[in-house]
Short mmCIF file of C-alpha atoms and ligand atoms in Angstrom, two decimals:
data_model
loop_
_atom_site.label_atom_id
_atom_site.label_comp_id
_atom_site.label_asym_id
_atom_site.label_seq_id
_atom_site.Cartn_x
_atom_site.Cartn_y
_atom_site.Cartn_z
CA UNK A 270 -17.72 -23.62 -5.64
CA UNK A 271 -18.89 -23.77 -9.34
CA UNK A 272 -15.70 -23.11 -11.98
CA UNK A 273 -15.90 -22.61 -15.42
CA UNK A 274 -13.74 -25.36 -17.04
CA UNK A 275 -12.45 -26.78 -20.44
CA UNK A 276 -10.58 -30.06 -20.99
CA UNK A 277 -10.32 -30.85 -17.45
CA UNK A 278 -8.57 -27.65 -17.24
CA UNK A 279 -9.77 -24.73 -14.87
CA UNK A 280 -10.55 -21.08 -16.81
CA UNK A 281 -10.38 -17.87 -15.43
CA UNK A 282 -12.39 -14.86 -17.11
CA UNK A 283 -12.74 -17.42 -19.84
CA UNK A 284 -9.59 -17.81 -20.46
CA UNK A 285 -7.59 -21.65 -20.02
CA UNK A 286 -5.43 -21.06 -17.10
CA UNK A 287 -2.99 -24.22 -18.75
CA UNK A 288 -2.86 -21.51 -21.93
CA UNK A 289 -2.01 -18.69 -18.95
CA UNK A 290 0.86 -20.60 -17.54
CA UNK A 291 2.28 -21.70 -20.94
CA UNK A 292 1.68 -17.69 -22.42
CA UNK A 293 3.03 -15.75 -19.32
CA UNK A 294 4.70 -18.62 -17.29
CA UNK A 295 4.56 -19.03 -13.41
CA UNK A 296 3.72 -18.24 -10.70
CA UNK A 297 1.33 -15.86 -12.34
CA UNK A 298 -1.56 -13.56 -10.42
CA UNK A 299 -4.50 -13.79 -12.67
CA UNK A 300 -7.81 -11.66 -12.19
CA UNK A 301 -11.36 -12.06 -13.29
CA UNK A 302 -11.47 -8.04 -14.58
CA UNK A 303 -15.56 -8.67 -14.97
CA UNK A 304 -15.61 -9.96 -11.25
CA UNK A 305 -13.76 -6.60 -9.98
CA UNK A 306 -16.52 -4.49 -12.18
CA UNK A 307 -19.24 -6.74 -9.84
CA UNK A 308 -18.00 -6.21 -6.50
CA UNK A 309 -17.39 -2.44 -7.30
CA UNK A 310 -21.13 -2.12 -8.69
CA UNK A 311 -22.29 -4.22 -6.02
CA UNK A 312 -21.10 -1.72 -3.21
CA UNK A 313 -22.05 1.40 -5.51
CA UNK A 314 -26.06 -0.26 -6.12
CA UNK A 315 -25.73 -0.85 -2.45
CA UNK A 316 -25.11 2.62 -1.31
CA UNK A 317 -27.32 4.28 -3.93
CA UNK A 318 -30.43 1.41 -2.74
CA UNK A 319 -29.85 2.29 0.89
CA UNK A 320 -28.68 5.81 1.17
CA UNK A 321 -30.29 7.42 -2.05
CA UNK A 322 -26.95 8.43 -3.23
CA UNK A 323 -26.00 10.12 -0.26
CA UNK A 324 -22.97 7.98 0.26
CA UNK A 325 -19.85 6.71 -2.09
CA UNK A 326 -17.16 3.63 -1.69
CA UNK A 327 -13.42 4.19 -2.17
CA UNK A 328 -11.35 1.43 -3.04
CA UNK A 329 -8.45 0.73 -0.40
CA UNK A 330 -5.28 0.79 -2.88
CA UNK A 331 -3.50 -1.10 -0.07
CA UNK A 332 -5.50 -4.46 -1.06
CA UNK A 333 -4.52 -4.61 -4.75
CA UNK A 334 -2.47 -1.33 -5.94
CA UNK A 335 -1.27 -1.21 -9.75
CA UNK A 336 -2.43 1.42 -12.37
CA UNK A 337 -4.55 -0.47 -14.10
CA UNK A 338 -6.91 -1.20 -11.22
CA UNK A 339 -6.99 2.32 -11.21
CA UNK A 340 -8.37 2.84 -14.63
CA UNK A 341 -10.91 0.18 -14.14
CA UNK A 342 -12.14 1.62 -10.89
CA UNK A 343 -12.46 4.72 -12.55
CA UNK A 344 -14.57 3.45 -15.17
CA UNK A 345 -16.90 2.07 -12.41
CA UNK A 346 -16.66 6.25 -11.00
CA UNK A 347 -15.18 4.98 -7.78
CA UNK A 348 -12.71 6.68 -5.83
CA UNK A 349 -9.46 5.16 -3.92
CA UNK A 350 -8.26 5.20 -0.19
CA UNK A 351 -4.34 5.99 -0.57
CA UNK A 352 -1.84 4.80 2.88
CA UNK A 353 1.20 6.66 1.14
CA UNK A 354 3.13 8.65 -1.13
CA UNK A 355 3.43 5.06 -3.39
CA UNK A 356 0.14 4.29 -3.98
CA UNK A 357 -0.66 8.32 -4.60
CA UNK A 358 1.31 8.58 -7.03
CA UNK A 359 0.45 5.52 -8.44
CA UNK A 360 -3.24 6.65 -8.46
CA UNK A 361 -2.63 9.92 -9.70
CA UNK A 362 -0.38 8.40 -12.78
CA UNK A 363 -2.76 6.44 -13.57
CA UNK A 364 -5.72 8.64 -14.23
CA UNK A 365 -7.34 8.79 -11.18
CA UNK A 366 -9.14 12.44 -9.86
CA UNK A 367 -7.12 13.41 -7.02
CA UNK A 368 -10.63 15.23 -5.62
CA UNK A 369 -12.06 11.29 -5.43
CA UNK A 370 -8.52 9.98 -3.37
CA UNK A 371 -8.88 9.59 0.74
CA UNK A 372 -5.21 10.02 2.06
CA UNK A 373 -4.27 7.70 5.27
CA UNK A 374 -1.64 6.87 7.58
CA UNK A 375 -0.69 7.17 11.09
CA UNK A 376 2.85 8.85 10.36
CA UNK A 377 2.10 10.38 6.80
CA UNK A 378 5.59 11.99 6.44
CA UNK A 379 6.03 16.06 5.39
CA UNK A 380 7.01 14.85 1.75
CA UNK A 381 3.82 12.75 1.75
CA UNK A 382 1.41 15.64 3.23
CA UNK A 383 2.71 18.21 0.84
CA UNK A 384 2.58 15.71 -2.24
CA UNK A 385 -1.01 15.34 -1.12
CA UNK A 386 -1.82 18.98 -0.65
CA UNK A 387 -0.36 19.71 -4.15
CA UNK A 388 -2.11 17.12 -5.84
CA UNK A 389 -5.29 18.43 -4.23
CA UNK A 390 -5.98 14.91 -2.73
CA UNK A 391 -9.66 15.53 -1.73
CA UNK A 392 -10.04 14.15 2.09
CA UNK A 393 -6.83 13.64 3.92
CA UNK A 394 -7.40 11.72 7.07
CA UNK A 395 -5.96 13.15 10.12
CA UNK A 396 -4.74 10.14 12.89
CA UNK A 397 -2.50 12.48 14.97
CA UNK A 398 -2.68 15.74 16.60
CA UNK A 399 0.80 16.13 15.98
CA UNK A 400 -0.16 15.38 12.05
CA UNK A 401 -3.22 17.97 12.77
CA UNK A 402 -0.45 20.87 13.42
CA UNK A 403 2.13 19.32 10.54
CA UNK A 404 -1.15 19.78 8.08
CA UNK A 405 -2.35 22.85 8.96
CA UNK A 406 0.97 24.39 8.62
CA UNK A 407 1.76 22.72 5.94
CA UNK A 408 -1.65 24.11 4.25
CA UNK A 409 -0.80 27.38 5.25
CA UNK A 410 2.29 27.22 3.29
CA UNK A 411 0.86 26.09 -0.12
CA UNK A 412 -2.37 29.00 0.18
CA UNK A 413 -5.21 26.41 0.53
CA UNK A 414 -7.99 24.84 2.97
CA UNK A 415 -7.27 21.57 3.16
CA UNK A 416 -10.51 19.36 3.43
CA UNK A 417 -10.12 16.73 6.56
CA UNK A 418 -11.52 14.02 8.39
CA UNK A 419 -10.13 12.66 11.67
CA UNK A 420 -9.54 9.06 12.35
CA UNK A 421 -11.83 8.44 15.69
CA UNK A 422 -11.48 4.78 17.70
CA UNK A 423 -14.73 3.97 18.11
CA UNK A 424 -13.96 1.49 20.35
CA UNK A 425 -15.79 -1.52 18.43
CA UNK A 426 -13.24 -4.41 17.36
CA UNK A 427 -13.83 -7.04 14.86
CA UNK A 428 -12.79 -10.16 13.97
CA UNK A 429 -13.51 -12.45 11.08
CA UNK A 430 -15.94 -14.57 13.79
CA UNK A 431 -16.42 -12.32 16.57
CA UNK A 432 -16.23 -8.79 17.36
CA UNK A 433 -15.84 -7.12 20.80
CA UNK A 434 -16.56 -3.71 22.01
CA UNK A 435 -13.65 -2.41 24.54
CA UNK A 436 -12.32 1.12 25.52
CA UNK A 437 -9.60 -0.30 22.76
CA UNK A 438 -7.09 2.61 23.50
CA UNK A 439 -4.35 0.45 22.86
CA UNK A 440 -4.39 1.03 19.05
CA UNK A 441 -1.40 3.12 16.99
CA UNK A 442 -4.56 4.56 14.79
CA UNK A 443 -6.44 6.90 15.36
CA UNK A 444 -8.07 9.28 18.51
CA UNK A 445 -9.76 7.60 21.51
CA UNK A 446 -13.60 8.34 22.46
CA UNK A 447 -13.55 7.54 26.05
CA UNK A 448 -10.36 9.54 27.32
CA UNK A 449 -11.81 12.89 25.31
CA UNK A 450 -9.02 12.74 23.13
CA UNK A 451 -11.41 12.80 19.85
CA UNK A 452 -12.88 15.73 20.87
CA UNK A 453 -10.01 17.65 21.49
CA UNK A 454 -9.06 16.86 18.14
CA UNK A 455 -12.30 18.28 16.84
CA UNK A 456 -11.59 21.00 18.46
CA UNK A 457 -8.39 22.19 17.37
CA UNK A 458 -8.97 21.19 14.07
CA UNK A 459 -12.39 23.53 14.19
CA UNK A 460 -9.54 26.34 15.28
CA UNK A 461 -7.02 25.33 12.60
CA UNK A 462 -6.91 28.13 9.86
CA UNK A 463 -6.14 26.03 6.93
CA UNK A 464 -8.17 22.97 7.51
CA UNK A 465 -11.75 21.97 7.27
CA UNK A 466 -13.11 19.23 9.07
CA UNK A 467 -15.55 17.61 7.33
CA UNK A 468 -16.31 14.49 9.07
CA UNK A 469 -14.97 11.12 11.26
CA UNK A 470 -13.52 8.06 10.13
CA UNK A 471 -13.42 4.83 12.15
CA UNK A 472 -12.31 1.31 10.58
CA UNK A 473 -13.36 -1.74 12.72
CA UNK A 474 -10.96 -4.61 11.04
CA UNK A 475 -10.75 -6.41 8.04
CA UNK A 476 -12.55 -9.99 6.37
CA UNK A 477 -15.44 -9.28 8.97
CA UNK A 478 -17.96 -11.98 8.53
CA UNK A 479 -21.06 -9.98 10.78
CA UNK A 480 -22.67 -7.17 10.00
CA UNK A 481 -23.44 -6.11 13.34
CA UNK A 482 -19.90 -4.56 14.35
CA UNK A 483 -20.35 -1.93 11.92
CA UNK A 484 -24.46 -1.05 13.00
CA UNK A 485 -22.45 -0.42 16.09
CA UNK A 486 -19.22 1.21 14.81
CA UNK A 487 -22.01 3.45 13.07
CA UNK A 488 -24.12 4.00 16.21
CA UNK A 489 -21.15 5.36 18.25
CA UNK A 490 -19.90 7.65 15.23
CA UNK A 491 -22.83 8.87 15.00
CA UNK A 492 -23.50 9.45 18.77
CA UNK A 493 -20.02 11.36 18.84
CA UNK A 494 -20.97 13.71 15.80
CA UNK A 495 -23.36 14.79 17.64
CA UNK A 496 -21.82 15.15 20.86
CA UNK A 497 -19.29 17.21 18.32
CA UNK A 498 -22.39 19.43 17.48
CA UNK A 499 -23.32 19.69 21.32
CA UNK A 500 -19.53 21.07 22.04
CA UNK A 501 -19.37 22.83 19.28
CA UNK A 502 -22.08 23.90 17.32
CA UNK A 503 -20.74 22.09 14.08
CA UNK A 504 -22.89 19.61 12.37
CA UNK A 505 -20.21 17.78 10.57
CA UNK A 506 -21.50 16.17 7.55
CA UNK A 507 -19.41 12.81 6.56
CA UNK A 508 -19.16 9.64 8.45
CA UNK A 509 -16.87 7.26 7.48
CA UNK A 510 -16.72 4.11 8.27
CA UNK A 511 -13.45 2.17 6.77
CA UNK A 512 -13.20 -1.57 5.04
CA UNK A 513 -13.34 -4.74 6.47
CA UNK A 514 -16.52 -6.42 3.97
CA UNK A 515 -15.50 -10.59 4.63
CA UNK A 516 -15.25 -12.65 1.72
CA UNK A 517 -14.67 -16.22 1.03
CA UNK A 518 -11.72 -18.52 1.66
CA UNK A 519 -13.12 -21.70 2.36
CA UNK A 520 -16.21 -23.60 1.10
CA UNK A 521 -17.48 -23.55 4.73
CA UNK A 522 -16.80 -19.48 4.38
CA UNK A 523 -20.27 -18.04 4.34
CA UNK A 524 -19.95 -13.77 3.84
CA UNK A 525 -22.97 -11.70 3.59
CA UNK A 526 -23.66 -10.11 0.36
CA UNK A 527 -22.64 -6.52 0.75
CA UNK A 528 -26.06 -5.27 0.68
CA UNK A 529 -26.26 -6.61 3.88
CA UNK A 530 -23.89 -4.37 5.77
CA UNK A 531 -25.28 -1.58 3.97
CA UNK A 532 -28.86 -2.39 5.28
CA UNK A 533 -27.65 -2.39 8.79
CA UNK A 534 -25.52 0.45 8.25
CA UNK A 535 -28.56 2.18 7.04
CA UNK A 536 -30.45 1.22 10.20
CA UNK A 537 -27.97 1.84 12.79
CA UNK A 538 -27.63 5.48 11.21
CA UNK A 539 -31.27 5.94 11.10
CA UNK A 540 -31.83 5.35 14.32
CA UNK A 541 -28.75 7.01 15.91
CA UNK A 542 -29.96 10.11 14.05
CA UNK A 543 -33.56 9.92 14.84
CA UNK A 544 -32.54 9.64 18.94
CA UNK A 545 -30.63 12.60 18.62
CA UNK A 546 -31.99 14.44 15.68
CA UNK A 547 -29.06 14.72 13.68
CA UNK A 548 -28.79 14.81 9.82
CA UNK A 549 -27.78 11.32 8.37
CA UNK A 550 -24.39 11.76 7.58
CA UNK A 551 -23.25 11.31 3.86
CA UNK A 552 -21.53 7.68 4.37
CA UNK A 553 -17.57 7.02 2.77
CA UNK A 554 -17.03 3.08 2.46
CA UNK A 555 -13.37 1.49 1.86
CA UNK A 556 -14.12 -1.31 0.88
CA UNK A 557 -10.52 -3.58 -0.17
CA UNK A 558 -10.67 -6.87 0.09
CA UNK A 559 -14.37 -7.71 -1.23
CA UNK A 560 -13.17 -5.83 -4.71
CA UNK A 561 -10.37 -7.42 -5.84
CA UNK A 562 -10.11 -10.49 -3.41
CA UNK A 563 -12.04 -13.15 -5.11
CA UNK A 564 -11.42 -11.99 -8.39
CA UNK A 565 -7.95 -13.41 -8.21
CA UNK A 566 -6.07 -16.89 -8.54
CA UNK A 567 -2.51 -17.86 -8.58
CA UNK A 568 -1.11 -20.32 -10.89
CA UNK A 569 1.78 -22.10 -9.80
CA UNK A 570 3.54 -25.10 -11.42
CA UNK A 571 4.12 -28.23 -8.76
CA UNK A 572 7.98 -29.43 -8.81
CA UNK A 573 8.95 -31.91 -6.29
CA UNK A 574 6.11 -33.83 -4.36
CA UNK A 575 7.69 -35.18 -0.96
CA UNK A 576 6.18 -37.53 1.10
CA UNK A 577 7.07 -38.13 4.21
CA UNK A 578 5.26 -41.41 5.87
CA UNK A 579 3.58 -41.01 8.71
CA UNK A 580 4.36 -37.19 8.51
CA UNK A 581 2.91 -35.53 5.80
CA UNK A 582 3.03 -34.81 1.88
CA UNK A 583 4.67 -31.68 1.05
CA UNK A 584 3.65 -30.13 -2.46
CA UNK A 585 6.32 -27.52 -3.39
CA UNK A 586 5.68 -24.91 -6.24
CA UNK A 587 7.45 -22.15 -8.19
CA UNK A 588 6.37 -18.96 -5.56
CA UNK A 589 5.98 -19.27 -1.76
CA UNK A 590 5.49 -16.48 1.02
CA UNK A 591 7.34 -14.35 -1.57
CA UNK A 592 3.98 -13.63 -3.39
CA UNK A 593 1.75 -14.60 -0.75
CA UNK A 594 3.12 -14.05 2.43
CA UNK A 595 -0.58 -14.49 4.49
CA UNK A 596 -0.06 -17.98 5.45
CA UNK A 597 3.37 -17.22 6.83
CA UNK A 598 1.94 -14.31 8.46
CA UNK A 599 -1.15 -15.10 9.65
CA UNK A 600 -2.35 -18.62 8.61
CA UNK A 601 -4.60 -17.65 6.40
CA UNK A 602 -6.90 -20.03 4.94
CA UNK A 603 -7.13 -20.62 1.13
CA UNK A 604 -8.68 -23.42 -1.03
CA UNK A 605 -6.30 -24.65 -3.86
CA UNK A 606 -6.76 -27.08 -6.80
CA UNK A 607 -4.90 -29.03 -9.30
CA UNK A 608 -6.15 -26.83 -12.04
CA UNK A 609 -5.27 -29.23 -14.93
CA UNK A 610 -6.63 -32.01 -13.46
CA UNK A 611 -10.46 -30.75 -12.62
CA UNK A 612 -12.30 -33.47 -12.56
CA UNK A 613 -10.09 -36.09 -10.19
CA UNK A 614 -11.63 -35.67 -6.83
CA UNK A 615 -9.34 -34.50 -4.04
CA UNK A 616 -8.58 -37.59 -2.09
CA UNK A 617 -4.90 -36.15 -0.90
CA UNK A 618 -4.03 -33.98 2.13
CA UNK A 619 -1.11 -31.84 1.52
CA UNK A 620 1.33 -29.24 2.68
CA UNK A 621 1.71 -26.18 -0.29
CA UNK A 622 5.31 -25.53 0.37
CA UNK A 623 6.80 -22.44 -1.34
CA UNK A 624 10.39 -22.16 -3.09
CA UNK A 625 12.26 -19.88 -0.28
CA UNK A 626 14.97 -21.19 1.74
CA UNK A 627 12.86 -20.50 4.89
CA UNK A 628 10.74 -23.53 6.67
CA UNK A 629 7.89 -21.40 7.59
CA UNK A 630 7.40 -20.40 3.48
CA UNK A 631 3.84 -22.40 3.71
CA UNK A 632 1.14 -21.58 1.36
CA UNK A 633 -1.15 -23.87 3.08
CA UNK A 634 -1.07 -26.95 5.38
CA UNK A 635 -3.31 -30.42 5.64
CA UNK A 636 -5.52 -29.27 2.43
CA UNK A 637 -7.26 -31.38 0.27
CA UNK A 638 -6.15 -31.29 -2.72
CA UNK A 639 -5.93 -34.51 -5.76
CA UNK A 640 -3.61 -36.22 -6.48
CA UNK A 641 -0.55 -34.03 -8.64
CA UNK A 642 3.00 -34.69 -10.15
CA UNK A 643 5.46 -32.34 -11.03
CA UNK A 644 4.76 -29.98 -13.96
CA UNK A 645 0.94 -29.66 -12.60
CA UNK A 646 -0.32 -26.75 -12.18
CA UNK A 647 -1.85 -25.27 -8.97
CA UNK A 648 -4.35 -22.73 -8.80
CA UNK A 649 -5.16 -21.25 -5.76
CA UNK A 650 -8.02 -19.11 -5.08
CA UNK A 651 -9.06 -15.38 -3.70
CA UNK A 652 -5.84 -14.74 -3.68
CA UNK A 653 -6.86 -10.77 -5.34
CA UNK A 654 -6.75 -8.85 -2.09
CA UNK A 655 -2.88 -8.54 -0.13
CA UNK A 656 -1.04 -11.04 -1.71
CA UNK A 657 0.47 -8.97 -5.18
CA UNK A 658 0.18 -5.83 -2.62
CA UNK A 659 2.35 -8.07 -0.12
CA UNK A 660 4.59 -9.82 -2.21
CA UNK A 661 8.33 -9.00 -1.57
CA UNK A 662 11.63 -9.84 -3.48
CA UNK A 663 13.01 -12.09 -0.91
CA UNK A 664 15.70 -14.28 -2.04
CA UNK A 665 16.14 -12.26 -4.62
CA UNK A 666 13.07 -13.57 -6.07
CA UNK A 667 11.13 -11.51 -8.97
CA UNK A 668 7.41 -10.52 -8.34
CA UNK A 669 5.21 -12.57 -10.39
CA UNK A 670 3.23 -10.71 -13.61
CA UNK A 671 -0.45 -9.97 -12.84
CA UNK A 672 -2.78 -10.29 -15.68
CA UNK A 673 -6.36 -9.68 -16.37
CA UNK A 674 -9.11 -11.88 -18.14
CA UNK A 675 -12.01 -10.97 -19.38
CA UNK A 676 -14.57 -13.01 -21.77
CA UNK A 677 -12.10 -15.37 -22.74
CA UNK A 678 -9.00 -12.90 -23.54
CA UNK A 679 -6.16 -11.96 -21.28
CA UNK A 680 -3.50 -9.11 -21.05
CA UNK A 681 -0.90 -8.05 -18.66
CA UNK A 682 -1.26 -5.40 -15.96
CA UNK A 683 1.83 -5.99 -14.63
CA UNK A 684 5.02 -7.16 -16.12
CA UNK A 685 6.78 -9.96 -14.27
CA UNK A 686 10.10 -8.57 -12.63
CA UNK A 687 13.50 -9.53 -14.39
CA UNK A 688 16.60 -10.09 -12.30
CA UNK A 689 17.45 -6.88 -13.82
CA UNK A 690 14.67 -5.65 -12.43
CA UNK A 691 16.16 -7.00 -9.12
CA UNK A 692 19.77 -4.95 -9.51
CA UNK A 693 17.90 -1.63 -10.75
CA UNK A 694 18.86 0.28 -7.48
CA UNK A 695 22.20 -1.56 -7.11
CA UNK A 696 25.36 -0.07 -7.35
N1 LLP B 779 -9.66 1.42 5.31
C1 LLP B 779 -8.71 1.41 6.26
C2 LLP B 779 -8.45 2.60 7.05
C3 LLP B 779 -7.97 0.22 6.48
O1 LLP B 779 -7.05 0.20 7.42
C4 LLP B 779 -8.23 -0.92 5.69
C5 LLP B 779 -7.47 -2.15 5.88
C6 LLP B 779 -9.24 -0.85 4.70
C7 LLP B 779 -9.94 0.35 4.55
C8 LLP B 779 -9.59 -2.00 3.79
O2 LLP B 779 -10.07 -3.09 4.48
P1 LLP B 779 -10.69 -4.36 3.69
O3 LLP B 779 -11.98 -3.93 3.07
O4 LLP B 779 -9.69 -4.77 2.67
O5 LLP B 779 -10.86 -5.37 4.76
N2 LLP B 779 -2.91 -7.38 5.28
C9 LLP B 779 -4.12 -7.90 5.91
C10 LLP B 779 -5.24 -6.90 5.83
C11 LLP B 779 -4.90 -5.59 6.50
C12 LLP B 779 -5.98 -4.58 6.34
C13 LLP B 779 -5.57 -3.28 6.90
N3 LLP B 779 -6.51 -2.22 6.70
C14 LLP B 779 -4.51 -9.20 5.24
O6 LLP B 779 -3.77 -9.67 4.36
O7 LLP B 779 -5.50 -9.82 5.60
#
């Protein structure tokens, strides 16, 4: 990977990340704002290359959800994918056209469905047919059609490596294919009053590294819209097909550029549509991760460096699983470096060990990293997407600030959390 640096220091957006720690202290989340603009464009020039226009990405709030990513999506006219009343409202405050917002959940609550109704959140996205009743009700009640599309399992599962196509019933999202359950679905939400049904919505999984699992996610959409119009009559026009664009963690990480999914997107569609002579859809991306994910680093001062011989080194720094709990959760991969120290080569394999009083609060295990001392500073990379969005006050621990560089400057989004911060709901 190529970084920008200065002094033997690593910069981010420009900016010094040694002058980040020492301005805003650590652990800090810091974000390349120019790199978020990129990946945004690159899904929107994308869509408009492969689909004319006839197509639009929402950002999934649930990867990286403060207001300020709001206003900076907005600028690049993208929508957002909302999973509850928090990041809603969060969207809404912050500027964002309800009309452009995709509501999901598989047990939205009343509260939520209302708030959503009121705002006039544009596509809500039904998972349940017990939510399909709740909604249409619920509609009924406030005086308006509610625009809809229902979350289908499409019965194509992906992993980062692999994907597999199974009947894949056993999911808590969404309407199976295969048992006719989807179809019933369409059908009483064609025969709901206060709902329109404007489309489908499948998502696959997330950091998917092939394209092909969504040319077939796409294929059997489309093969079930028209089914839909077979059973129906209705030619449904929207077809969308979730997140799950890879990025990288590791040098030996090798994504395909976005344009690539969209080309086989494209073609899957194409042909679908062709075999059965159906419309191409207009086609809803939610893309998460590949926004905001490499965009960010966090900076973390090293304390104590324990070695163990014939064990292993552990590294410990100021954060842990508290601000990014994906190692503890799923042992995610990240790259790290001693970002003050650039130019030593990594000749040390190490254990990132966080500060919570909990033996599984691992950042990373046997990575190489160079040789550090306490009061270094450790930079860790695409660490944009689900770690801010994950973090969690345990052991009473305050978030960490998020800021935002851009050609050199820097400014916070998001103020680090005082312990006063910590007692606000106490009695
Ligand atoms: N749309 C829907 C309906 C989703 O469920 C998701 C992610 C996305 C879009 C965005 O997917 P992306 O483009 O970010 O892959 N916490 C996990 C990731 C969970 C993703 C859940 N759904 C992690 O840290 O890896």
């Amino acid at each position: 990977m190529n970084y920008q640096t200065e002094h033997d220091c690593l910069c981010w957006g420009g900016v010094n990340t040694r002058k980040l720690a020492e301005e805003y202290g650590t652990p800090l989340y810091v974000m390349d704002e120019m790199m978020i603009r990129q990946a945004a464009a690159d899904h929107t020039e994308a869509i408009k290359n492969y689909f004319g226009g006839n197509g639009r990405a929402v950002f999934a709030s649930k990867a990286f959800c403060c207001k300020e990513i709001y206003r900076l999506l907005k600028e690049e006219e993208f929508g957002a994918d909302v999973v509850s009343g928090g990041e809603l409202y969060t969207a809404v405050a912050a500027g964002m056209d309800a009309a452009k917002l995709v509501f999901h959940g598989n047990n939205k609550t009343k509260e939520e469905l209302s708030m959503a109704i009121r705002y006039g959140v544009g596509l809500i996205v039904v998972d349940n047919f017990y939510e399909l009743e709740r909604l249409n009700r619920l509609a009924g009640e406030e005086g308006v059609t509610q625009q809809i599309l229902l979350r289908i399992k499409p019965g194509v599962e992906a992993h980062t490596h692999a994907f597999i196509q199974t009947g894949q019933i056993d999911s808590k999202f969404g309407l199976a294919l295969e048992t006719g359950e989807a179809m019933e679905a369409v059908k009483a939400a064609l025969a709901a009053s206060n709902l329109d049904l404007q489309g489908v919505h499948c998502h696959i999984g997330s950091q998917i590294f092939d394209t092909e699992p969504f040319g077939l996610a796409a294929k059997v959409m489309v093969e079930f819209m028209s089914d839909v119009r077979e059973e129906t009559g209705e030619t449904l026009p929207i077809l969308n097909l979730g997140g799950g664009f890879g990025i990288s963690y590791l040098p030996t990480d090798d994504p395909k550029p976005v344009a690539e999914y969209y080309a086989t997107i494209r073609k899957a569609m194409e042909e679908s549509c062709n075999e059965v002579a159906f419309p191409m859809p207009f086609l809803m991306t939610e893309p998460g991760r590949s926004i905001v994910g490499p965009a960010g680093i966090t900076l973390y001062t090293i304390g104590n460096v324990k070695e163990i011989p014939g064990v292993r080194t552990y590294v410990s720094v100021d954060g842990g699983m508290t601000d990014n709990p994906r190692y503890a959760l799923y042992q995610a991969d990240y790259t790290a470096t001693v970002a003050n120290r650039m130019k030593k080569a990594k000749t040390e394999k190490v254990t990132i060990a966080g500060k919570c009083c909990e033996s599984g609060d691992l950042l990373q295990e046997h990575m190489d990293l160079q040789p550090c001392t306490p009061g270094d500073l450790l930079a860790v990379f695409a660490t944009g997407a689900y770690n801010y969005s994950m973090s969690s006050n345990y052991n009473r621990i305050p978030r960490p600030a998020v800021v935002f560089c851009k050609e050199g400057k820097s400014r916070v989004v998001v103020e680090r959390e005082t312990y006063g911060d910590l007692m606000r709901n106490d009695y």
